[in-house]
Structure formats: structure tokens, C-alpha cells
Amino acid sequence: MTEATQRFFESLPARAPTVLRGLAVGTLQIDLGTGHQTEHWLVRMRPGEVRATRERGPADAIWYSSSALFDRLIAGEAQALAAVLRNESTFSGDVVLFLAFRRFFPDPPGTRDPREVARQEVGRRS
């Protein structure tokens, strides 16, 4: 496990109130593979609250990713949904948990909210 991965999971509880405002309730098991080893994280989510532990257990959904891909995700260099669609990672179970969890990943560098771009354009024309 990389230090960045450890810091990412440690940051989840503090970030949860602003990231998890929807209906995501359940447990997501995240399996990160490196070679022939897999490390497990169990992420319990409720609106505004997250608890992440280094364990396996009963889960409503399971997401597998390579450790290298996960490092790219937490750096904003890759997108979780795109990785699943390209079969670079796999997911099974309650898709709402995956969609909610991916909001913890940063946007790619240089990404701008289209609503903000539109507001700036309207302000420029006024």
C-alpha cells in the first residue's frame, strides 16, 4: 500500500459531510491488487459519514482495482467510472455505493465546473 492510499482513506471521515449528501447507505469493500497480493478496505457509508477500516467483511458492493490505478484515481489522473467501463477495474453489487464513493476522487488537473464557466461568460458579456 502506498502512503498516498493510506492518507486518502484516513481523509474520508473529515471529507464525508461535504461529499456524501445523497442516499448512499451501505458498505463497499475495496480490493487493491499488486502482483499476487490484495489489500482490503471496508468503507461504511451513510449520508455525511464514512468509516474506513483495513478489513474484509460483509459488503453490499465490492470494487477491485489495481493499486497503480487507485493511485492514479486519488491523484486525479484517471476516472473511476471510465476505468470500470474499460474493464481496468471491476465492480459488483449496489452501484449507488460506487457512484457515491467516486466523488471522493479529485477532478483531473485543469478541470473546471461547466456552471462556473457559464457564469463567467455571462458576466463577461454584461
N, CA and C of each residue as an Amber inpcrd file, in Angstrom:
protein
   378
   0.8440000  -1.1760000   0.0000000   0.0000000   0.0000000   0.0000000
   0.8890000   1.2380000   0.0000000   0.4930000   2.2060000  -0.7860000
   1.2720000   3.4290000  -0.8430000   0.8340000   4.3780000   0.2740000
   1.7010000   5.3090000   0.5710000   1.3840000   6.3140000   1.5820000
   0.1990000   7.1740000   1.1370000   0.1280000   7.4500000  -0.1560000
  -0.9860000   8.2470000  -0.6940000  -2.3150000   7.5360000  -0.4700000
  -2.3440000   6.2210000  -0.6470000  -3.5660000   5.4440000  -0.4210000
  -3.9730000   5.5140000   1.0430000  -3.0130000   5.3390000   1.9180000
  -3.2780000   5.4090000   3.3610000  -3.8580000   6.7800000   3.7290000
  -3.2310000   7.8410000   3.2550000  -3.7130000   9.2010000   3.5570000
  -5.1200000   9.4240000   2.9850000  -5.3690000   8.8900000   1.7840000
  -6.6830000   9.0400000   1.1650000  -7.7660000   8.4450000   2.0630000
  -7.5730000   7.2050000   2.4980000  -8.5880000   6.5640000   3.3360000
  -8.7140000   7.2460000   4.6920000  -7.6060000   7.7390000   5.2390000
  -7.6610000   8.4570000   6.5150000  -8.4270000   9.7700000   6.3840000
  -8.4310000  10.3690000   5.1870000  -9.1010000  11.6630000   4.9870000
 -10.6090000  11.5320000   4.7940000 -11.1050000  10.3500000   4.5200000
 -12.5190000  10.1780000   4.1840000 -13.4850000  10.6760000   5.2630000
 -13.3020000  10.3320000   6.5490000 -14.2820000  10.7930000   7.5450000
 -14.4260000  12.3140000   7.5990000 -13.3320000  13.0390000   7.4840000
 -13.4020000  14.5060000   7.5460000 -14.0680000  15.0930000   6.3090000
 -13.9290000  14.4420000   5.1770000 -14.4860000  14.9410000   3.9230000
 -15.9300000  14.5120000   3.6880000 -16.3830000  13.4880000   4.3830000
 -17.7060000  12.9040000   4.1550000 -18.8640000  13.9020000   4.2540000
 -18.8870000  14.8250000   5.2250000 -20.0480000  15.7310000   5.3020000
 -20.2700000  16.5500000   4.0320000 -19.2240000  16.9090000   3.3180000
 -19.4060000  17.6950000   2.0950000 -19.5590000  16.8280000   0.8550000
 -19.0540000  15.5940000   0.8970000 -19.0810000  14.7220000  -0.2870000
 -20.3210000  13.8330000  -0.3050000 -20.6790000  13.2680000   0.8220000
 -21.8030000  12.3170000   0.8720000 -23.0610000  12.9960000   1.3980000
 -23.8330000  13.5330000   0.5000000 -25.0810000  14.1860000   0.8960000
 -26.2820000  13.4290000   0.3630000 -26.0650000  12.4020000  -0.4170000
 -27.1560000  11.6920000  -1.0650000 -27.6510000  10.5000000  -0.2890000
 -28.1300000   9.5350000  -1.0330000 -28.7860000   8.3690000  -0.4500000
 -27.8750000   7.1650000  -0.2650000 -26.5770000   7.3450000  -0.3590000
 -25.6630000   6.2070000  -0.2570000 -25.6050000   5.7030000   1.1800000
 -26.1270000   4.5010000   1.3710000 -26.0740000   3.8600000   2.6800000
 -25.6770000   2.4140000   2.4410000 -24.5530000   2.0140000   3.0240000
 -24.1210000   0.6390000   2.8740000 -22.6290000   0.5070000   3.0230000
 -22.1380000  -0.6750000   2.7110000 -20.7250000  -0.9940000   2.8720000
 -20.1280000  -1.3900000   1.5330000 -19.0170000  -0.7420000   1.2140000
 -18.2730000  -1.0020000  -0.0110000 -16.9300000  -1.6030000   0.3670000
 -16.6480000  -2.7970000  -0.1550000 -15.3310000  -3.3980000   0.0460000
 -14.4750000  -3.0390000  -1.1600000 -13.3130000  -2.4780000  -0.9040000
 -12.3970000  -2.1000000  -1.9710000 -11.1900000  -3.0120000  -1.8830000
 -10.9400000  -3.7590000  -2.9350000  -9.8020000  -4.6730000  -3.0130000
  -8.7730000  -4.0750000  -3.9610000  -7.5740000  -3.8340000  -3.4480000
  -6.5000000  -3.2490000  -4.2440000  -5.4150000  -4.2860000  -4.4550000
  -5.1710000  -4.6300000  -5.7150000  -4.2260000  -5.6950000  -6.0280000
  -2.8870000  -5.1810000  -6.5210000  -1.8460000  -5.8600000  -6.0450000
  -0.4820000  -5.6300000  -6.5070000   0.1560000  -7.0030000  -6.6750000
   0.4470000  -7.3710000  -7.9100000   1.0130000  -8.7070000  -8.1320000
   0.0480000  -9.7680000  -7.6460000   0.5240000 -10.6030000  -6.7200000
  -0.3110000 -11.6840000  -6.1850000  -0.8590000 -11.3470000  -4.8080000
  -0.7650000 -10.0780000  -4.4020000  -1.2830000  -9.6610000  -3.1030000
  -2.4630000  -8.7210000  -3.2880000  -3.4220000  -8.8300000  -2.3790000
  -4.5830000  -7.9430000  -2.3980000  -4.7750000  -7.3810000  -1.0040000
  -4.9010000  -6.0540000  -0.9270000  -5.2250000  -5.4280000   0.3510000
  -6.6880000  -5.0220000   0.3140000  -7.3120000  -5.0770000   1.4660000
  -8.7530000  -4.8560000   1.5460000  -9.0590000  -3.6400000   2.4090000
 -10.0510000  -2.8880000   1.9690000 -10.5870000  -1.7650000   2.7310000
 -12.1000000  -1.9360000   2.7830000 -12.6600000  -1.7540000   3.9410000
 -14.1010000  -1.8030000   4.1020000 -14.5670000  -0.3850000   4.4210000
 -15.3920000   0.1620000   3.5500000 -15.8440000   1.5480000   3.6900000
 -17.3420000   1.5340000   3.9630000 -17.7000000   1.9600000   5.1700000
 -19.1080000   2.0320000   5.5540000 -19.5710000   3.4720000   5.3330000
 -20.6310000   3.6250000   4.5240000 -21.1010000   4.9620000   4.1540000
 -22.5390000   5.1950000   4.5830000 -22.7620000   6.4110000   5.0500000
 -24.0940000   6.9550000   5.3260000 -24.0350000   8.4190000   4.9360000
 -25.1670000   9.0530000   4.6890000 -25.1080000  10.4680000   4.3160000
 -24.3000000  11.2760000   5.3360000 -23.2350000  11.9050000   4.8550000
 -22.3890000  12.7450000   5.7030000 -21.4100000  12.0120000   6.5870000
 -21.3070000  10.6940000   6.4400000 -20.4520000   9.9270000   7.3530000
 -19.8010000   8.7380000   6.6420000 -18.5220000   8.5330000   6.9280000
 -17.7780000   7.3990000   6.3710000 -16.8640000   6.8310000   7.4460000
 -16.7480000   5.5270000   7.4490000 -15.7570000   4.8670000   8.2970000
 -15.0280000   3.8520000   7.4320000 -13.7060000   3.9680000   7.3640000
 -12.8940000   3.0620000   6.5450000 -11.9600000   2.2680000   7.4440000
 -11.9450000   0.9500000   7.2340000 -11.0680000   0.0770000   8.0050000
 -10.3500000  -0.8750000   7.0640000  -9.2240000  -1.4050000   7.5130000
  -8.4430000  -2.3520000   6.7290000  -8.9080000  -3.7660000   7.0480000
  -9.9950000  -4.1520000   6.4640000 -10.5100000  -5.4920000   6.7070000
 -11.4260000  -5.9130000   5.5730000 -11.7800000  -7.1710000   5.5870000
 -12.8000000  -7.7190000   4.6950000 -14.0300000  -7.9600000   5.5380000
 -15.1270000  -8.0470000   4.8900000 -16.3280000  -8.3400000   5.6570000
 -17.5330000  -8.3560000   4.7700000 -18.6770000  -8.5340000   5.3700000
 -19.8940000  -8.4720000   4.5760000 -19.9930000  -7.0830000   3.9360000
 -20.2900000  -7.0690000   2.6510000 -20.3700000  -5.7960000   1.9340000
 -21.5370000  -5.8190000   0.9620000 -22.0910000  -4.6460000   0.7300000
 -23.1710000  -4.5010000  -0.2310000 -22.6380000  -4.4100000  -1.6540000
 -21.3430000  -4.1070000  -1.7670000 -20.7030000  -3.9880000  -3.0710000
 -19.2110000  -4.2410000  -2.9160000 -18.5930000  -4.7300000  -3.9920000
 -17.1450000  -4.9760000  -3.9960000 -16.5720000  -4.3530000  -5.2570000
 -15.5020000  -3.6010000  -5.0600000 -14.8080000  -2.9630000  -6.1820000
 -13.3600000  -3.4080000  -6.1590000 -12.8930000  -3.9540000  -7.2760000
 -11.4970000  -4.3600000  -7.3990000 -10.7780000  -3.3900000  -8.3310000
  -9.5910000  -2.9800000  -7.9020000  -8.7400000  -2.1150000  -8.7110000
  -7.2930000  -2.5010000  -8.4370000  -6.4410000  -2.2760000  -9.4050000
  -5.0140000  -2.4350000  -9.1120000  -4.5910000  -1.2640000  -8.2420000
  -3.5640000  -1.4630000  -7.4510000  -3.0350000  -0.3810000  -6.6140000
  -2.5460000   0.7760000  -7.4720000  -1.9510000   0.4630000  -8.6140000
  -1.4300000   1.5090000  -9.5020000  -2.5740000   2.3770000 -10.0400000
  -3.6750000   1.7550000 -10.4490000  -4.8210000   2.5180000 -10.9320000
  -5.4010000   3.3640000  -9.8070000  -5.5040000   2.8000000  -8.6180000
  -6.0600000   3.5380000  -7.4940000  -5.2060000   4.7710000  -7.1850000
  -3.8980000   4.6420000  -7.2660000  -3.0200000   5.8010000  -7.0640000
  -3.2940000   6.8770000  -8.1110000  -3.5640000   6.4680000  -9.3520000
  -3.9080000   7.4440000 -10.3930000  -5.2610000   8.0950000 -10.1140000
  -6.1930000   7.3340000  -9.5630000  -7.5080000   7.8760000  -9.2200000
  -7.3970000   8.9320000  -8.1300000  -6.6240000   8.6520000  -7.0990000
  -6.5310000   9.6100000  -5.9940000  -5.6730000  10.8240000  -6.3570000
  -4.9470000  10.7370000  -7.4610000  -4.1790000  11.8840000  -7.9520000
  -4.9640000  12.6840000  -8.9930000  -6.1570000  12.2160000  -9.3590000
  -6.9610000  12.9010000 -10.3670000  -6.4960000  12.6270000 -11.7860000
  -5.6850000  11.5920000 -11.9670000  -5.1440000  11.2720000 -13.2910000
  -5.9710000  10.2350000 -14.0390000  -7.0110000   9.7020000 -13.3920000
  -7.8830000   8.7040000 -14.0100000  -9.2810000   8.8930000 -13.4320000
 -10.2580000   8.3240000 -14.1060000 -11.6520000   8.4110000 -13.6720000
 -12.1600000   7.0070000 -13.3530000 -12.7940000   6.8550000 -12.1940000
 -13.2400000   5.5430000 -11.7290000 -14.2550000   4.8950000 -12.6590000
 -15.2550000   5.6460000 -13.0660000 -16.2870000   5.0720000 -13.9310000
 -15.6970000   4.6530000 -15.2750000 -14.8260000   5.4730000 -15.8310000
 -14.1760000   5.1320000 -17.0990000 -13.3380000   3.8650000 -16.9400000
 -12.6680000   3.7150000 -15.8030000 -11.8490000   2.5170000 -15.5630000
 -12.7130000   1.2630000 -15.5300000 -13.8900000   1.3420000 -14.9270000
 -14.8010000   0.1900000 -14.8950000 -15.3000000  -0.1110000 -16.3020000
 -15.6770000   0.9290000 -17.0360000 -16.1930000   0.7190000 -18.3940000
 -15.1280000   0.1480000 -19.3310000 -13.8610000   0.4730000 -19.0950000
 -12.7660000  -0.0740000 -19.9070000 -12.2770000  -1.4220000 -19.3730000
 -12.9320000  -1.9060000 -18.3160000 -12.5790000  -3.1750000 -17.6940000
 -11.1740000  -3.1480000 -17.0730000 -10.7270000  -1.9780000 -16.6610000
  -9.4590000  -1.8570000 -15.9280000  -9.6650000  -2.1550000 -14.4540000
 -10.9100000  -2.0640000 -13.9940000 -11.2920000  -2.4470000 -12.6410000
 -12.6680000  -3.0870000 -12.7390000 -13.0630000  -3.7950000 -11.6910000
 -14.3560000  -4.4710000 -11.7250000 -15.1870000  -4.0620000 -10.5210000
 -16.4850000  -4.1830000 -10.6990000 -17.4080000  -3.7890000  -9.6490000
 -18.5970000  -4.7350000  -9.6550000 -19.0780000  -5.0740000  -8.4590000
 -20.3110000  -5.8510000  -8.3550000 -21.0670000  -5.3920000  -7.1150000
 -22.3740000  -5.4450000  -7.1980000 -23.1930000  -5.0670000  -6.0540000
 -23.9420000  -3.7670000  -6.2800000 -24.2090000  -3.0630000  -5.1900000
 -25.0020000  -1.8380000  -5.1950000 -24.2320000  -0.7000000  -5.8660000
 -24.6140000  -0.3710000  -7.0810000 -23.8930000   0.6240000  -7.8750000
 -23.9530000   2.0200000  -7.2470000 -24.9700000   2.3080000  -6.4650000
 -25.0740000   3.6180000  -5.8110000 -23.8710000   3.8580000  -4.8970000
 -23.3870000   2.8220000  -4.2470000 -22.2250000   2.9780000  -3.3630000
 -20.9770000   3.3490000  -4.1610000 -20.7940000   2.7060000  -5.3070000
 -19.6470000   3.0270000  -6.1580000 -19.7420000   4.4660000  -6.6720000
 -20.9270000   4.8520000  -7.1370000 -21.1140000   6.1970000  -7.6680000
 -20.9030000   7.2550000  -6.5900000 -21.3180000   6.9620000  -5.3740000
 -21.0970000   7.9020000  -4.2740000 -19.6220000   7.9580000  -3.8970000
 -18.9630000   6.8070000  -3.8190000 -17.5590000   6.7750000  -3.4020000
 -16.6540000   7.5010000  -4.3910000 -16.9500000   7.4160000  -5.6670000
 -16.0810000   8.0460000  -6.6630000 -16.0410000   9.5600000  -6.5140000
 -17.0020000  10.1370000  -5.8100000 -16.9940000  11.5790000  -5.5740000
 -15.8470000  12.0090000  -4.6590000 -15.2370000  11.0630000  -3.9530000
 -14.0860000  11.3830000  -3.0980000 -12.8190000  11.6210000  -3.9200000
 -12.8010000  11.1240000  -5.1640000 -11.6190000  11.3100000  -6.0030000
 -11.5950000  12.7310000  -6.5550000 -10.4180000  13.3090000  -6.6810000
 -10.3440000  14.6700000  -7.2290000 -10.6030000  14.6800000  -8.7300000
 -11.0030000  15.8520000  -9.2190000 -11.1600000  16.0260000 -10.6560000
  -9.7850000  16.0680000 -11.3030000  -9.7000000  15.7500000 -12.5790000
  -8.4140000  15.8460000 -13.2730000  -7.8830000  17.2790000 -13.2120000
  -6.5620000  17.4310000 -13.1980000  -5.9850000  18.7810000 -13.1760000
  -6.5150000  19.6150000 -14.3480000  -6.8530000  20.8620000 -14.0590000
  -7.3310000  21.7670000 -15.0920000  -8.8220000  21.6820000 -15.3690000
  -9.5270000  20.7760000 -14.7060000 -10.9640000  20.6290000 -14.9150000
 -11.6940000  21.8010000 -14.2740000 -12.6810000  22.3060000 -14.9950000
 -13.4830000  23.4070000 -14.4620000 -14.9500000  23.0190000 -14.4980000
 -15.6910000  23.4490000 -13.5090000 -17.1240000  23.1970000 -13.4440000
 -17.7980000  23.9660000 -14.5760000 -18.5450000  23.2940000 -15.4520000
 -19.1700000  23.9870000 -16.5770000 -20.1280000  25.0920000 -16.1420000
 -20.7460000  24.9590000 -14.9770000 -21.6410000  26.0140000 -14.4910000
 -20.8560000  27.2850000 -14.1850000 -19.6700000  27.1170000 -13.6220000
 -18.8320000  28.2770000 -13.3190000 -18.3350000  28.9410000 -14.6050000
 -17.9730000  28.1410000 -15.5840000 -17.5380000  28.6820000 -16.8760000
 -18.6690000  29.4920000 -17.4940000 -19.9070000  28.9780000 -17.4390000
 -21.0620000  29.6870000 -17.9940000 -21.3080000  30.9940000 -17.2460000
 -21.1840000  30.9740000 -15.9150000 -21.3720000  32.2010000 -15.1280000
 -20.3400000  33.2560000 -15.5090000 -19.1040000  32.8290000 -15.6980000
 -18.0490000  33.7700000 -16.0800000 -18.3390000  34.3570000 -17.4520000
 -18.8170000  33.5390000 -18.3710000 -19.1170000  34.0070000 -19.7240000
 -20.2680000  35.0170000 -19.6930000 -21.2920000  34.7360000 -18.9020000
 -22.4160000  35.6660000 -18.7800000 -21.9340000  36.9800000 -18.1680000
 -21.0850000  36.9140000 -17.1640000 -20.5440000  38.1090000 -16.5160000
 -19.6860000  38.9140000 -17.4670000 -18.9780000  38.2620000 -18.3230000
 -18.1140000  38.9380000 -19.3020000 -18.9530000  39.6760000 -20.3420000
 -20.0940000  39.1300000 -20.7030000 -20.9500000  39.7360000 -21.7270000
 -21.7650000  40.9020000 -21.1780000 -21.9100000  40.9530000 -19.8590000
 -22.7370000  42.0140000 -19.2530000 -22.0370000  43.3410000 -19.2290000
